[in-house]
Coordinates of C-alpha atoms and ligand atoms in Angstrom, one line a residue:
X1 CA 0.0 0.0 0.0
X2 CA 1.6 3.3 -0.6
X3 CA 2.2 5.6 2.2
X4 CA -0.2 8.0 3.7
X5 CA 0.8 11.3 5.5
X6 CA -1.2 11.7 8.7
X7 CA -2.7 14.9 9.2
X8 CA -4.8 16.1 12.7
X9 CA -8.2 15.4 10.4
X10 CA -6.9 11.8 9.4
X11 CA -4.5 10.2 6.8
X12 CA -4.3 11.5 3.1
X13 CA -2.1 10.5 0.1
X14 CA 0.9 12.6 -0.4
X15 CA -0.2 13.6 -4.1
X16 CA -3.3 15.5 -1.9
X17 CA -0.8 17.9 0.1
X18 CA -1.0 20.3 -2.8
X19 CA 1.1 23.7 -2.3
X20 CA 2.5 22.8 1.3
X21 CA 4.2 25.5 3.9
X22 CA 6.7 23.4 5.5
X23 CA 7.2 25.2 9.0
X24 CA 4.3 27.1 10.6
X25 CA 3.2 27.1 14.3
X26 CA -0.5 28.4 15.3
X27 CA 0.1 28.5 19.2
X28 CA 3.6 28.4 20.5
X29 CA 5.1 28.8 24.1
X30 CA 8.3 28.4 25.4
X31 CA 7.9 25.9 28.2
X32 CA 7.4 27.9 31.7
X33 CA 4.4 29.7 30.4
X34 CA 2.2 27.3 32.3
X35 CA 3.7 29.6 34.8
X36 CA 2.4 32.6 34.1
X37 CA -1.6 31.5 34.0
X38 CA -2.7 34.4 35.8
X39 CA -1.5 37.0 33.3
X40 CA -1.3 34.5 30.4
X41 CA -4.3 32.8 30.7
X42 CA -4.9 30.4 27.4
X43 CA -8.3 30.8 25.5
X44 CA -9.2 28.0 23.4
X45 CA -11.5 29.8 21.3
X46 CA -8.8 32.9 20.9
X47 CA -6.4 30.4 20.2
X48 CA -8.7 28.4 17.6
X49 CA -9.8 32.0 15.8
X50 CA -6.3 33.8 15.5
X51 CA -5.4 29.9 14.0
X52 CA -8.6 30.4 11.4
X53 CA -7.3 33.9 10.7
X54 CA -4.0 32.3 9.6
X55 CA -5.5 29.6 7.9
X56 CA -7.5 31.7 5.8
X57 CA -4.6 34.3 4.7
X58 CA -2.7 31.2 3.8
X59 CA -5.3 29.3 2.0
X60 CA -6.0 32.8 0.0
X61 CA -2.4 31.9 -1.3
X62 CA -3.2 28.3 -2.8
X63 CA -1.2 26.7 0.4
X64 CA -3.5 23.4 1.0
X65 CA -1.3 21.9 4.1
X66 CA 0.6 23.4 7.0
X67 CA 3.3 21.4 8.8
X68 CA 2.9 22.4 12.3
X69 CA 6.0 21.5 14.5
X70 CA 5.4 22.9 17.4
X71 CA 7.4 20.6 20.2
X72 CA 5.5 18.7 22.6
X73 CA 6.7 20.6 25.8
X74 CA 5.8 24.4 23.8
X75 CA 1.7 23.9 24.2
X76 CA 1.1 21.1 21.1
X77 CA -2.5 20.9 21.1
X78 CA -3.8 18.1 18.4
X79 CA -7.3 19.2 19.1
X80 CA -7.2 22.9 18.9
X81 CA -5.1 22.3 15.9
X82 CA -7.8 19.8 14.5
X83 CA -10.3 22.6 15.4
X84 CA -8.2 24.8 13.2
X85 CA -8.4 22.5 10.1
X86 CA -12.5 21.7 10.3
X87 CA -12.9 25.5 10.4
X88 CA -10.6 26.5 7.8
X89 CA -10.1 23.3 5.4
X90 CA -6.6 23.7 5.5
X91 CA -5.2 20.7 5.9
X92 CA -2.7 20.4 8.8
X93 CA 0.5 17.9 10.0
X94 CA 1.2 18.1 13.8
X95 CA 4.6 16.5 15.7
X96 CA 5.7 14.6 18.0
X97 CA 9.3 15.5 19.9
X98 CA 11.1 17.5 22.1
X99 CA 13.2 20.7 21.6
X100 CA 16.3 21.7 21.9
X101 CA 18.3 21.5 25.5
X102 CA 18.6 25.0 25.5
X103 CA 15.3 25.9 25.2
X104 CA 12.9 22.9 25.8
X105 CA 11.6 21.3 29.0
X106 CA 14.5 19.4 29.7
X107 CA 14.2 18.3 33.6
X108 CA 11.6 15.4 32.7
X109 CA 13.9 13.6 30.6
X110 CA 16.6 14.2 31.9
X111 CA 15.8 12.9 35.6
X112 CA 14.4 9.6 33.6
X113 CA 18.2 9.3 31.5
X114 CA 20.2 9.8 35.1
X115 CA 17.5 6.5 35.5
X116 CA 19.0 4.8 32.9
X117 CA 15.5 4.6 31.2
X118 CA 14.9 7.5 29.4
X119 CA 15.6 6.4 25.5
X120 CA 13.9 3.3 25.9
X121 CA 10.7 5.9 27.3
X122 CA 11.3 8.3 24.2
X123 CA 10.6 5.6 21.8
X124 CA 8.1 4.2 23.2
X125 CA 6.4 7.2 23.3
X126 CA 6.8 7.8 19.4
X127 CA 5.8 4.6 18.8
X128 CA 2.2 5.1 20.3
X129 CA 1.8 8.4 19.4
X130 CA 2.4 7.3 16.0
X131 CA 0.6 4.3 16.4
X132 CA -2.5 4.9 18.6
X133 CA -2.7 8.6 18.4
X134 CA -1.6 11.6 21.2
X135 CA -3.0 11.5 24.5
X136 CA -6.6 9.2 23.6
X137 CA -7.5 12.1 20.7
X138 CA -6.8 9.3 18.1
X139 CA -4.9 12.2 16.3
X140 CA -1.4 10.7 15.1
X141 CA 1.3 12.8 14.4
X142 CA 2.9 13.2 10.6
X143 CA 6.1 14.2 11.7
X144 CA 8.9 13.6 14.8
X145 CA 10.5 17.3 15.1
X146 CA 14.1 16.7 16.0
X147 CA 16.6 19.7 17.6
X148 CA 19.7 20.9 18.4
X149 CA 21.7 23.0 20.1
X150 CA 24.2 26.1 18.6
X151 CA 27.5 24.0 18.0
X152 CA 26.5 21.0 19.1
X153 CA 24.2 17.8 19.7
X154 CA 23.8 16.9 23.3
X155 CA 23.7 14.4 24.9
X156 CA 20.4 14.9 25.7
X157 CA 19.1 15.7 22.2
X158 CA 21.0 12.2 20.8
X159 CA 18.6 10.5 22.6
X160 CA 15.8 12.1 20.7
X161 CA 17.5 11.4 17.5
X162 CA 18.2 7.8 18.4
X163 CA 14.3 7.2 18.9
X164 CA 13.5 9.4 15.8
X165 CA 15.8 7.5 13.3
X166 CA 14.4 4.1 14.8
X167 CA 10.8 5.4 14.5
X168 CA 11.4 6.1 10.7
X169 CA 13.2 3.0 10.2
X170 CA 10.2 1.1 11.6
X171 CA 7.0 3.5 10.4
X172 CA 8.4 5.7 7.6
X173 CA 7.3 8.8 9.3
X174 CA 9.2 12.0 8.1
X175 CA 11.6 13.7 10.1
X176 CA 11.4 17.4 10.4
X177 CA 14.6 19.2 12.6
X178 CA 15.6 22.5 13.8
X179 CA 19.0 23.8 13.9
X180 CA 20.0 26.6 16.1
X181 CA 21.9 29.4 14.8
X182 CA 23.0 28.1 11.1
X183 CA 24.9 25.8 13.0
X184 CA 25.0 21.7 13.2
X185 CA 23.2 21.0 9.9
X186 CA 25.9 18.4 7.9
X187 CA 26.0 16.8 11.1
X188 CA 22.3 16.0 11.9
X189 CA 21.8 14.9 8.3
X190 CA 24.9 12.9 9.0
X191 CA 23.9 11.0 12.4
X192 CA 20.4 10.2 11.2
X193 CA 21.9 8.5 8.4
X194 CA 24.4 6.7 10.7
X195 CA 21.4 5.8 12.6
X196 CA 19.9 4.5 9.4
X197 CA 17.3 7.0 8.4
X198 CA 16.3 7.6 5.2
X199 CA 18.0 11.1 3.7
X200 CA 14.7 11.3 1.4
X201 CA 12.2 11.5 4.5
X202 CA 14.2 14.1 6.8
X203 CA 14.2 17.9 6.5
X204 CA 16.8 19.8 7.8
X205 CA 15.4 22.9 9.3
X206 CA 16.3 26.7 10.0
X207 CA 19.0 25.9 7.6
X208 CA 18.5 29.5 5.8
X209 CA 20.3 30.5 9.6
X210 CA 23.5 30.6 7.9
X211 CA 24.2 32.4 4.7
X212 CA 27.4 30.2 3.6
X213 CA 26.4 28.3 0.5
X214 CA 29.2 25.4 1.3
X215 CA 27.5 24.7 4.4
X216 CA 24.3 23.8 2.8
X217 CA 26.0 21.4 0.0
X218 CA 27.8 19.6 2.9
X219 CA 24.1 18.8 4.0
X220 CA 22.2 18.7 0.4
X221 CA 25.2 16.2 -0.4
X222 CA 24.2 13.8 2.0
X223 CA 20.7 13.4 0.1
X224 CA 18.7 15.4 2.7
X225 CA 16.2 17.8 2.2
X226 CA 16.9 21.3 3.7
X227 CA 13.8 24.0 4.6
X228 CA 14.4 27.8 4.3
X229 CA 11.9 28.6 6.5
X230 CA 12.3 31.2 8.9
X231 CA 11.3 34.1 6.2
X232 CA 10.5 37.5 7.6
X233 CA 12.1 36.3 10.9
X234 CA 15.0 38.8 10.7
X235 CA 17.3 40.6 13.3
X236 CA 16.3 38.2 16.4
X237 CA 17.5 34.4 17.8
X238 CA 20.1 34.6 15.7
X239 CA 18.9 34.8 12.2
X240 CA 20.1 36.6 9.5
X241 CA 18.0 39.0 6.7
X242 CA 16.1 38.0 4.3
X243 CA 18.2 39.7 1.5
X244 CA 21.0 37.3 3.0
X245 CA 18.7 34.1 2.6
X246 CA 17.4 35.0 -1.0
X247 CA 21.4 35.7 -2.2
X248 CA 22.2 32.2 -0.6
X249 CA 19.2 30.3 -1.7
X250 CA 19.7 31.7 -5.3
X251 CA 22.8 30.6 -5.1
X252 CA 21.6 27.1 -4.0
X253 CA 19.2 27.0 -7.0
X254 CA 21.9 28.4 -9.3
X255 CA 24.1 25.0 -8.6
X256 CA 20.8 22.9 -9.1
X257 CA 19.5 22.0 -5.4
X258 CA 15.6 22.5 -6.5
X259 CA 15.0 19.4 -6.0
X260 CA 15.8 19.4 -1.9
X261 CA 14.2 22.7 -1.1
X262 CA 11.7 24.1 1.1
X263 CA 10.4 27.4 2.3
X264 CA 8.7 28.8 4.7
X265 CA 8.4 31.8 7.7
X266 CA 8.3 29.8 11.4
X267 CA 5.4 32.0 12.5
X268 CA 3.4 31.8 15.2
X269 CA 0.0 32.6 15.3
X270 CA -0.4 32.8 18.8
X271 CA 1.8 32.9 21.9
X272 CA 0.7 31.1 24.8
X273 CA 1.6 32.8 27.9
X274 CA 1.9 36.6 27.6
X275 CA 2.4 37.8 24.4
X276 CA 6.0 38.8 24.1
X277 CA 7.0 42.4 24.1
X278 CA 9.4 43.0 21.1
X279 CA 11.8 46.1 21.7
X280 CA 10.5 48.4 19.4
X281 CA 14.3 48.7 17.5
X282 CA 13.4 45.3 16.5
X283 CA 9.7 46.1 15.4
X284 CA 10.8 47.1 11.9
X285 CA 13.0 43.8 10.8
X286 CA 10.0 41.4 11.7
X287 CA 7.5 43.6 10.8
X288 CA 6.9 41.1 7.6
X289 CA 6.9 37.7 10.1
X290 CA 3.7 36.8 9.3
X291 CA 2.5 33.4 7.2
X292 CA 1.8 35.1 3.6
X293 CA 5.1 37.0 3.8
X294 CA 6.4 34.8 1.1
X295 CA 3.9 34.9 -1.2
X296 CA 3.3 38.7 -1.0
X297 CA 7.1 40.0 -1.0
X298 CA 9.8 37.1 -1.2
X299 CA 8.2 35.4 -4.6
X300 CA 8.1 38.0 -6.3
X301 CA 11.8 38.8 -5.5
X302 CA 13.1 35.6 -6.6
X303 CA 11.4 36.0 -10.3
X304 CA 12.5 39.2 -10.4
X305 CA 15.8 37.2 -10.2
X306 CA 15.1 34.6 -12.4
X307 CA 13.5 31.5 -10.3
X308 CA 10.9 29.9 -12.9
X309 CA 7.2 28.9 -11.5
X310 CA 8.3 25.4 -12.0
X311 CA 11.1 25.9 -9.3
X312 CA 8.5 27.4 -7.3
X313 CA 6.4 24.5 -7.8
X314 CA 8.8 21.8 -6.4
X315 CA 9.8 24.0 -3.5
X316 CA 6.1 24.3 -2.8
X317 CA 4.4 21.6 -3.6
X318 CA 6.8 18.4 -5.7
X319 CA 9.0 18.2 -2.8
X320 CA 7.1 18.3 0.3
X321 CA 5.2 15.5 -1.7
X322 CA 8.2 13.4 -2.3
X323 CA 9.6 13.9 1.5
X324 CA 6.2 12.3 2.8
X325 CA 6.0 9.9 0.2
X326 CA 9.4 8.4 1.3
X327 CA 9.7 4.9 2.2
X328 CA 11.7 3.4 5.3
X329 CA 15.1 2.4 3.8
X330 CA 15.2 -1.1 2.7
X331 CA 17.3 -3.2 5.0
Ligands
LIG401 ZN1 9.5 26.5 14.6

């Protein structure tokens, strides 16, 4: 039977993803904000309308699916999420996985590795999300969202890539990561191949972090598929500007990488906890952080500097196709 991609309405065929936006969250906290209820209370039905909202302004583009990679530990909600997709008819992919050390809830695992039992614990619990569902919703994930750290891979984070390589080898299911800082890319497309994983079902993420086109091949050469995805995200955690990613990605496209690409902004809809109070110095450079950024501004850049609409089309919709469409390697 060919492979289905499981979104939070049910499984569909790969061929029905249609023009795909590889890296967008509709709610989003760092972990602690179940902290701050009093101030940051969550509302479902806020939550599920400024999700709609996004939905729609995406949808108005042609995007048909949303990958949605929001971390377990940073407020994953399948059913808010599934609430989303009924309302909107956008079609959405939600994760299972942890983030990275430096900015995920790391205690709980961590007290269960000093155990001794924690990497037998974080595949088990990929293997019955994927298998049964999250939580009793029956709503599976499509992806395991893997991460890592500026400079390095922990420890901590290994273990997560050890369960995520097995859980593809077993399942199929895609791998989606994110990279901290433009840094650690050849070497996660590298140990999930060492692990076994299959370079055609894992995306490399945040890789348009670093603007140095011979860091990209290292990873494209490995068979990978990288995501540009943090578009209109400019000036804060470290990322570069856009005019920085569109100079490298041409580049990219230039040497013949179409094939391997992805794009996308990394926005959030909504931010659970209080909303964050950006300095207003650094209003201006993510003034266009917003899901249709792309479409609206980016695009038409890159024909202006000769990217053809069928280059467009493989970033957008061929190749998010073929990366959930991937088998397990054969073994
Ligand atoms: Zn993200």
């Amino acid at each position: 039977m060919a492979k289905q991609v499981e979104t939070v309405t049910g499984p569909i065929a790969p061929e029905a993803m249609g023009k795909t936006l590889i890296h967008e969250h509709f709610i989003f906290g760092y972990p602690g904000f179940h902290g701050d209820v009093t101030l940051g209370p969550f509302n479902r039905e806020t939550a599920v309308a400024a999700g709609v909202e996004a939905a729609r302004k995406m949808m108005a583009h042609g995007v048909q699916t949303v990958v949605d990679p929001t971390p377990n530990e940073c407020g994953r909600d399948p059913e808010v999420l599934k609430e989303i997709s009924e309302e909107s008819g956008l079609q959405i992919i939600c994760a299972t996985g942890y983030y990275y050390e430096g900015e995920g809830a790391t205690p709980y695992f961590k007290f269960r590795a000093s155990l001794g039992s924690a990497e037998r614990e974080i595949s088990e619990m990929f293997s019955a999300e994927i298998k049964d569902g999250i939580a009793g919703t029956n709503i599976k994930p499509g992806i395991i969202k893997l991460a890592t750290s500026k400079d390095a891979i922990t420890d901590y984070e290994k273990m997560f890539f050890k369960a995520g390589a097995q859980a593809q080898r077993e399942t199929g299911i895609t791998l989606l990561t994110h990279t901290q800082e433009g840094t650690m890319g050849p070497e996660q497309a590298q140990l999930l191949l060492e692990l076994g994983a299959n370079p055609a079902g894992i995306v490399i993420g945040h890789m348009c972090g670093n603007t140095n086109p011979a860091y990209h091949k290292r990873t494209l050469e490995t068979g990978v598929n990288i995501a540009f995805d943090r578009f209109g995200l400019q000036g804060m955690v470290g990322a570069p500007f856009d005019h920085q990613r569109i100079t490298t990605l041409l580049e990219l496209l230039a040497s013949g990488y179409e094939d391997q690409i992805m794009l996308s902004h990394d926005s959030i809809s909504m931010w659970l906890g209080r909303p964050p109070v950006i300095p207003e110095a650094a209003q201006g450079a993510i003034a266009n952080w917003h899901p249709t950024h792309l479409f609206e501004t980016v695009i038409p850049e890159l024909k202006k500097a000769g990217v053809t609409d069928e280059q467009l089309d493989k970033m957008f919709m061929e190749n998010p196709k073929k990366l959930f469409a991937a088998e397990t390697v054969a073994v």
